[in-house]
Coordinates of C-alpha atoms in Angstrom, one line a residue:
L1 CA -39.2 -2.1 14.4
F2 CA -37.8 -4.4 11.7
R3 CA -34.5 -2.7 11.7
S4 CA -34.3 -2.7 15.5
V5 CA -34.9 -6.4 15.5
V6 CA -32.3 -7.0 12.8
Y7 CA -29.8 -4.8 14.5
G8 CA -30.3 -6.6 17.8
F9 CA -30.0 -10.0 16.2
L10 CA -26.8 -9.2 14.3
G11 CA -25.3 -7.6 17.4
N12 CA -25.7 -10.9 19.3
F13 CA -25.1 -13.3 16.4
L14 CA -22.1 -12.0 14.6
S15 CA -19.7 -12.4 17.5
T16 CA -20.3 -16.2 17.4
W17 CA -20.9 -16.7 13.7
D18 CA -18.6 -19.0 11.8
G19 CA -18.7 -16.9 8.7
Q20 CA -20.2 -19.8 6.6
N21 CA -23.6 -20.9 7.6
Y22 CA -26.4 -18.8 6.1
A23 CA -23.8 -16.4 4.7
P24 CA -26.0 -14.9 1.9
L25 CA -28.8 -14.2 4.4
I26 CA -26.5 -12.7 7.1
F27 CA -24.8 -10.4 4.6
S28 CA -28.2 -9.3 3.2
L29 CA -29.4 -8.4 6.7
I30 CA -26.2 -6.3 7.3
T31 CA -27.2 -4.1 4.4
C32 CA -30.5 -3.2 6.1
V33 CA -29.3 -1.8 9.4
K34 CA -29.6 1.8 10.4
P35 CA -27.0 2.7 13.1
S36 CA -27.4 5.7 15.3
S37 CA -23.6 6.2 15.5
Y38 CA -20.4 4.8 14.2
T39 CA -19.4 3.6 17.6
E40 CA -22.5 1.4 17.8
L41 CA -22.0 0.1 14.3
H42 CA -18.4 -0.7 14.9
S43 CA -18.9 -2.6 18.1
S44 CA -21.9 -4.6 17.0
I45 CA -21.2 -5.3 13.3
L46 CA -17.9 -4.0 12.0
E47 CA -15.6 -5.4 14.6
P48 CA -16.9 -9.1 14.3
L49 CA -17.0 -8.6 10.5
K50 CA -13.3 -7.6 10.4
K51 CA -12.4 -10.9 12.2
I52 CA -14.4 -12.8 9.6
F53 CA -12.8 -10.8 6.8
F54 CA -9.3 -11.7 7.8
A55 CA -10.0 -15.3 8.8
F56 CA -11.6 -16.6 5.6
D57 CA -11.0 -16.8 1.9
V58 CA -11.3 -14.3 -0.9
Y59 CA -15.0 -15.1 -1.5
T60 CA -15.9 -14.2 2.0
K61 CA -13.8 -11.1 1.8
T62 CA -15.7 -10.1 -1.4
M63 CA -19.0 -10.7 0.3
C64 CA -18.0 -8.5 3.3
I65 CA -17.0 -5.6 1.0
S66 CA -20.1 -6.0 -1.1
A67 CA -22.4 -6.0 2.0
L68 CA -20.8 -2.9 3.5
T69 CA -20.9 -1.1 0.1
K70 CA -24.6 -1.8 -0.1
L71 CA -25.1 -0.6 3.5
M72 CA -23.3 2.7 2.6
R73 CA -25.4 3.1 -0.5
N74 CA -28.6 2.6 1.5
L75 CA -27.5 5.1 4.1
A76 CA -26.6 7.6 1.3
L77 CA -30.0 7.1 -0.4
E78 CA -31.9 7.7 2.8
E79 CA -29.8 10.8 3.5
K80 CA -30.6 12.1 0.0
S81 CA -34.3 11.5 0.5
G82 CA -34.3 13.2 3.9
S83 CA -32.4 16.1 2.4
L84 CA -34.8 16.6 -0.4
F85 CA -37.7 16.4 2.0
Q86 CA -36.2 19.0 4.2
T87 CA -35.5 21.3 1.3
G88 CA -39.1 21.1 0.2
R89 CA -40.4 22.4 3.6
T90 CA -41.1 26.1 3.2
S91 CA -41.0 26.6 7.0
E92 CA -37.4 25.4 7.2
L93 CA -35.6 27.1 4.3
D94 CA -32.4 27.6 6.3
Q95 CA -32.3 24.1 7.5
P96 CA -29.7 22.8 4.9
E97 CA -27.2 25.4 6.2
L98 CA -27.7 24.2 9.7
R99 CA -27.2 20.6 8.7
L100 CA -24.0 21.3 6.8
E101 CA -22.5 23.2 9.8
S102 CA -23.4 20.4 12.1
S103 CA -21.9 17.8 9.7
R104 CA -18.7 19.9 9.5
T105 CA -18.4 20.0 13.2
S106 CA -18.9 16.2 13.5
L107 CA -16.3 15.4 10.8
C108 CA -13.7 17.8 12.2
G109 CA -14.1 16.2 15.6
E110 CA -14.7 19.6 17.4
D111 CA -17.8 18.4 19.2
G112 CA -17.2 14.7 19.1
V113 CA -17.8 12.3 16.2
D114 CA -20.7 10.3 17.6
Q115 CA -23.4 12.9 17.7
Q116 CA -26.8 11.3 18.4
G117 CA -29.9 12.3 16.6
S118 CA -33.4 11.0 15.9
S119 CA -34.3 9.5 12.5
N120 CA -36.6 12.4 11.5
G121 CA -34.1 14.4 9.5
E122 CA -32.8 16.6 12.3
P123 CA -29.3 18.2 12.1
G124 CA -27.9 15.7 14.6
H125 CA -29.2 12.8 12.6
E126 CA -27.5 13.9 9.4
A127 CA -24.3 14.7 11.2
S128 CA -24.4 11.1 12.6
T129 CA -25.0 9.6 9.2
L130 CA -22.2 11.6 7.6
D131 CA -19.9 10.5 10.4
V132 CA -20.8 6.9 9.8
L133 CA -20.2 7.1 6.1
Y134 CA -16.9 9.0 6.5
R135 CA -15.5 6.7 9.1
M136 CA -16.6 3.6 7.2
I137 CA -14.6 4.9 4.2
L138 CA -11.5 5.4 6.4
L139 CA -11.9 1.8 7.8
L140 CA -12.4 0.1 4.4
D141 CA -9.6 2.1 2.9
V142 CA -7.3 0.2 5.3
I143 CA -8.7 -3.3 5.6
I144 CA -9.4 -3.8 1.9
V145 CA -5.7 -3.0 1.0
I146 CA -4.6 -5.5 3.7
G147 CA -7.0 -8.0 2.2
M148 CA -5.6 -7.4 -1.3
R149 CA -2.1 -8.0 0.0
M150 CA -3.3 -11.3 1.6
E151 CA -5.0 -12.5 -1.6
D152 CA -2.4 -11.3 -4.1
D153 CA -4.8 -8.6 -5.5
H154 CA -7.4 -11.2 -6.5
Y155 CA -9.7 -9.9 -9.3
L156 CA -12.8 -10.5 -7.2
L157 CA -11.4 -8.1 -4.6
Q158 CA -10.6 -5.6 -7.3
I159 CA -14.1 -5.7 -8.7
S160 CA -15.8 -5.3 -5.3
S161 CA -13.3 -2.5 -4.4
L162 CA -14.2 -0.6 -7.6
E163 CA -17.9 -0.8 -6.7
L164 CA -17.1 0.8 -3.3
L165 CA -14.8 3.4 -4.9
Q166 CA -17.4 4.4 -7.4
L167 CA -20.0 4.9 -4.6
V168 CA -17.6 7.0 -2.7
A169 CA -16.9 9.1 -5.8
E170 CA -20.6 9.7 -6.3
M171 CA -21.4 10.7 -2.8
Y172 CA -21.4 14.4 -3.5
M173 CA -22.8 14.6 -7.0
K174 CA -25.3 11.8 -7.1
Y175 CA -26.4 11.5 -3.5
N176 CA -26.1 15.1 -2.4
I177 CA -23.9 14.1 0.5
P178 CA -21.6 17.0 1.5
L179 CA -18.5 14.8 1.6
I180 CA -15.7 14.1 -0.9
C181 CA -13.4 11.5 0.4
L182 CA -10.4 10.1 -1.4
P183 CA -9.4 6.6 -0.1
M184 CA -5.8 7.0 -1.3
R185 CA -4.5 3.7 -0.1
L186 CA -7.1 1.8 -2.1
I187 CA -6.7 4.1 -5.2
H188 CA -3.0 3.6 -5.2
R189 CA -3.3 -0.1 -4.8
L190 CA -5.7 -0.4 -7.7
L191 CA -3.6 1.8 -9.9
L192 CA -0.9 -0.9 -9.8
S193 CA -3.3 -3.6 -11.0
D194 CA -2.3 -5.8 -13.9
C195 CA -5.8 -5.8 -15.2
P196 CA -6.7 -3.3 -17.9
A197 CA -10.4 -3.4 -17.0
T198 CA -9.5 -2.3 -13.4
L199 CA -7.3 0.5 -14.7
S200 CA -10.0 1.6 -17.1
R201 CA -12.6 1.7 -14.4
I202 CA -10.2 3.7 -12.1
C203 CA -9.9 6.4 -14.8
G204 CA -13.7 6.7 -15.0
I205 CA -13.9 7.0 -11.2
I206 CA -11.2 9.7 -11.2
N207 CA -13.3 11.7 -13.7
I208 CA -16.2 11.4 -11.3
F209 CA -14.1 12.8 -8.5
R210 CA -12.9 15.6 -10.8
D211 CA -16.6 16.6 -11.5
A212 CA -17.2 16.6 -7.8
F213 CA -14.3 18.9 -7.0
V214 CA -15.2 21.3 -9.8
S215 CA -18.7 21.4 -8.4
L216 CA -17.4 21.9 -4.9
K217 CA -15.3 24.8 -6.0
S218 CA -18.3 26.7 -7.4
N219 CA -20.6 25.8 -4.6
T220 CA -18.3 26.8 -1.8
K221 CA -18.2 30.3 -3.1
K222 CA -22.0 30.4 -2.8
S223 CA -22.3 28.6 0.5
H224 CA -19.4 30.1 2.5
M225 CA -17.3 26.9 2.7
L226 CA -20.1 24.8 4.2
F227 CA -19.3 21.8 2.0
I228 CA -16.6 19.5 3.1
S229 CA -13.7 17.9 1.2
C230 CA -12.0 15.1 3.0
A231 CA -9.0 13.2 1.6
T232 CA -7.3 10.2 3.3
I233 CA -3.6 10.0 2.6
S234 CA -0.8 8.0 4.2
N235 CA -0.8 9.4 7.7
H236 CA -3.5 11.9 8.1
Q237 CA -6.9 13.2 7.0
V238 CA -7.5 16.5 5.3
V239 CA -10.7 18.3 6.2
S240 CA -10.3 21.3 3.9
A241 CA -11.7 22.0 0.4
F242 CA -8.4 23.5 -0.7
K243 CA -6.1 20.9 0.7
G244 CA -8.4 18.2 -0.6
T245 CA -8.3 19.7 -4.0
D246 CA -4.5 19.8 -3.9
T247 CA -4.4 16.1 -3.0
F248 CA -6.7 15.3 -5.9
N249 CA -4.8 17.5 -8.4
T250 CA -1.6 15.6 -7.4
L251 CA -3.4 12.3 -7.9
L252 CA -4.7 13.4 -11.3
L253 CA -1.1 14.5 -12.3
D254 CA 0.2 11.1 -11.2
V255 CA -2.4 9.2 -13.2
L256 CA -1.9 11.2 -16.4
G257 CA 1.8 11.1 -16.0
M258 CA 1.7 7.3 -15.4
F259 CA -0.7 6.3 -18.2
W260 CA -0.4 9.0 -20.8
Q261 CA 2.6 11.3 -20.5
G262 CA 5.3 8.8 -19.4
R263 CA 6.4 11.1 -16.5
M264 CA 6.1 9.0 -13.4
F265 CA 9.4 10.0 -11.8
T266 CA 9.7 13.5 -13.2
D267 CA 10.1 16.1 -10.4
R268 CA 7.3 18.7 -10.3
K269 CA 6.5 21.4 -7.8
R270 CA 3.5 19.8 -6.0
K271 CA 1.6 20.8 -2.9
S272 CA 1.0 17.1 -1.9
D273 CA 3.2 14.0 -2.0
S274 CA 3.1 12.1 -5.3
L275 CA 2.5 8.4 -5.5
F276 CA 6.0 8.2 -7.1
S277 CA 7.8 10.3 -4.5
F278 CA 10.3 7.6 -3.5
R279 CA 13.7 6.5 -4.4
L280 CA 14.0 3.4 -6.5
P281 CA 16.0 0.5 -5.0
S282 CA 19.5 0.4 -6.4
H283 CA 18.9 -2.7 -8.5
L284 CA 16.1 -0.9 -10.3
E285 CA 17.7 2.4 -10.9
G286 CA 18.1 3.0 -14.6
K287 CA 15.9 0.0 -15.4
L288 CA 12.5 1.3 -14.5
K289 CA 11.6 3.9 -17.1
N290 CA 9.1 6.8 -16.8
N291 CA 6.8 5.1 -19.3
S292 CA 6.9 1.7 -17.6
L293 CA 3.3 1.8 -16.5
S294 CA 1.8 3.7 -19.6
I295 CA -1.2 2.5 -21.5
Y296 CA 1.1 0.9 -24.1
M297 CA 4.1 -0.3 -22.0
G298 CA 2.5 -1.3 -18.6
P299 CA 2.1 -5.0 -17.7
A300 CA -1.7 -4.6 -17.9
F301 CA -1.5 -3.4 -21.5
I302 CA 1.1 -5.6 -23.1
G303 CA -1.5 -7.9 -24.7
L304 CA -3.5 -5.0 -26.0
A305 CA -0.4 -3.2 -27.3
Y306 CA 0.8 -6.2 -29.3
R307 CA -2.7 -6.8 -30.7
F308 CA -2.8 -3.2 -31.9
L309 CA 0.6 -3.5 -33.5
K310 CA -0.4 -6.7 -35.2
E311 CA -3.3 -4.9 -36.8
T312 CA -1.5 -1.8 -37.8
Q313 CA 2.0 -3.1 -38.9
R314 CA 2.9 -5.2 -41.9
E315 CA 3.3 -8.9 -41.4
G316 CA 6.8 -10.0 -40.5
K317 CA 7.9 -6.6 -39.1
R318 CA 9.5 -6.7 -35.7
V319 CA 7.4 -4.7 -33.3
H320 CA 7.7 -3.4 -29.7
P321 CA 5.1 -1.5 -27.6
V322 CA 7.3 1.5 -27.5
Q323 CA 6.5 2.1 -31.1
I324 CA 3.0 3.2 -30.0
E325 CA 4.4 6.3 -28.5
E326 CA 4.2 8.1 -31.8
V327 CA 0.6 7.1 -32.5
K328 CA -1.0 7.3 -29.0
E329 CA -4.1 9.0 -30.3
I330 CA -4.9 6.2 -32.7
Y331 CA -4.1 3.7 -29.9
L332 CA -6.7 5.5 -27.7
Q333 CA -9.3 4.8 -30.4
F334 CA -8.3 1.2 -30.4
L335 CA -8.8 1.0 -26.6
V336 CA -12.3 2.5 -27.1
R337 CA -13.0 -0.3 -29.6
E338 CA -11.8 -2.8 -27.1
N339 CA -14.4 -1.5 -24.6
F340 CA -12.0 0.7 -22.6
P341 CA -13.3 4.2 -23.4
E342 CA -12.4 5.6 -20.0
F343 CA -8.8 6.2 -21.0
M344 CA -9.8 8.5 -23.8
Q345 CA -12.3 10.2 -21.6
L346 CA -9.7 10.9 -19.0
V347 CA -7.2 12.3 -21.5
N348 CA -9.8 14.4 -23.4
K349 CA -11.2 15.8 -20.2
N350 CA -8.0 16.8 -18.6
I351 CA -5.5 17.4 -21.4
T352 CA -7.2 19.8 -23.9
C353 CA -4.1 21.4 -25.3
R354 CA -2.9 18.7 -27.6
K355 CA -3.1 17.8 -31.3
I356 CA -5.6 15.1 -32.1
R357 CA -4.3 13.0 -35.0
N358 CA -6.9 10.9 -36.8

């Protein structure tokens, strides 16, 4: 009853709300709603919230992202609880398979994307919740990037976006939601951040995605492809475990080439488009090197690189970040000391065939 009252109130109030009065309370109420379909959620809450998002400052934008992230987390937690309850019922041992098939149909759009269902854990209900989560990710992938462009990649937006991205990465492994979705627009935008903390967090999130795809690969063999992998890229969505894995593998190669290997613009045979599959403007050709965004040459790392060189080189010696190329392993340890362990974790987890120099 409480949720119905809140939902009805927000549906009537948000369309006339000025975005300022009682903002903390209104955003708190948004996290409590339980929509029966994405269409209902979009018309009553997301549409007026989008107008507020684009009309106000970075602080309001951050509160919008935070509220929708908490809403998605609440929906995921309820979905996980319902799934565990259903699994424990001995009279419905086959129910998880039915739910996954129903979810797959909803996401692929074969029977429509707004399946209705009661809130008692029935297949239609889970399909509806999956659809809400999936389509919210697609929406936020677009509007957050637009908001970042409006606010010059403000650090508050980066922080709130990272919270959302971590939740999306944990959907499959932590919340048992049969959905792996890569918001590629948002990931690509954050990868170009000038903040080392943002880039470090992104590396940790990519490792979470990696664990999810590895688990997906083993589980699909046992469950006959009932789990779903969805990846959003520039112009289309991929609803295939194999294509989603190809997209992630390309992203992983991009990140490792960008931060570690200094191979941004090196041509490789790839099954998906690379972040760096473009031709440089004429005035940048020959000036932008492959290692321009590495963990020792990138704009986000210049301060850290010179601090490392100051500690390791004799006083008075002329130094340049490119000198770190020969001692990257030691530099990784320095980054761990500076509370950026995710870079070493990413390299250790994905590049095993290399010599570790102490």
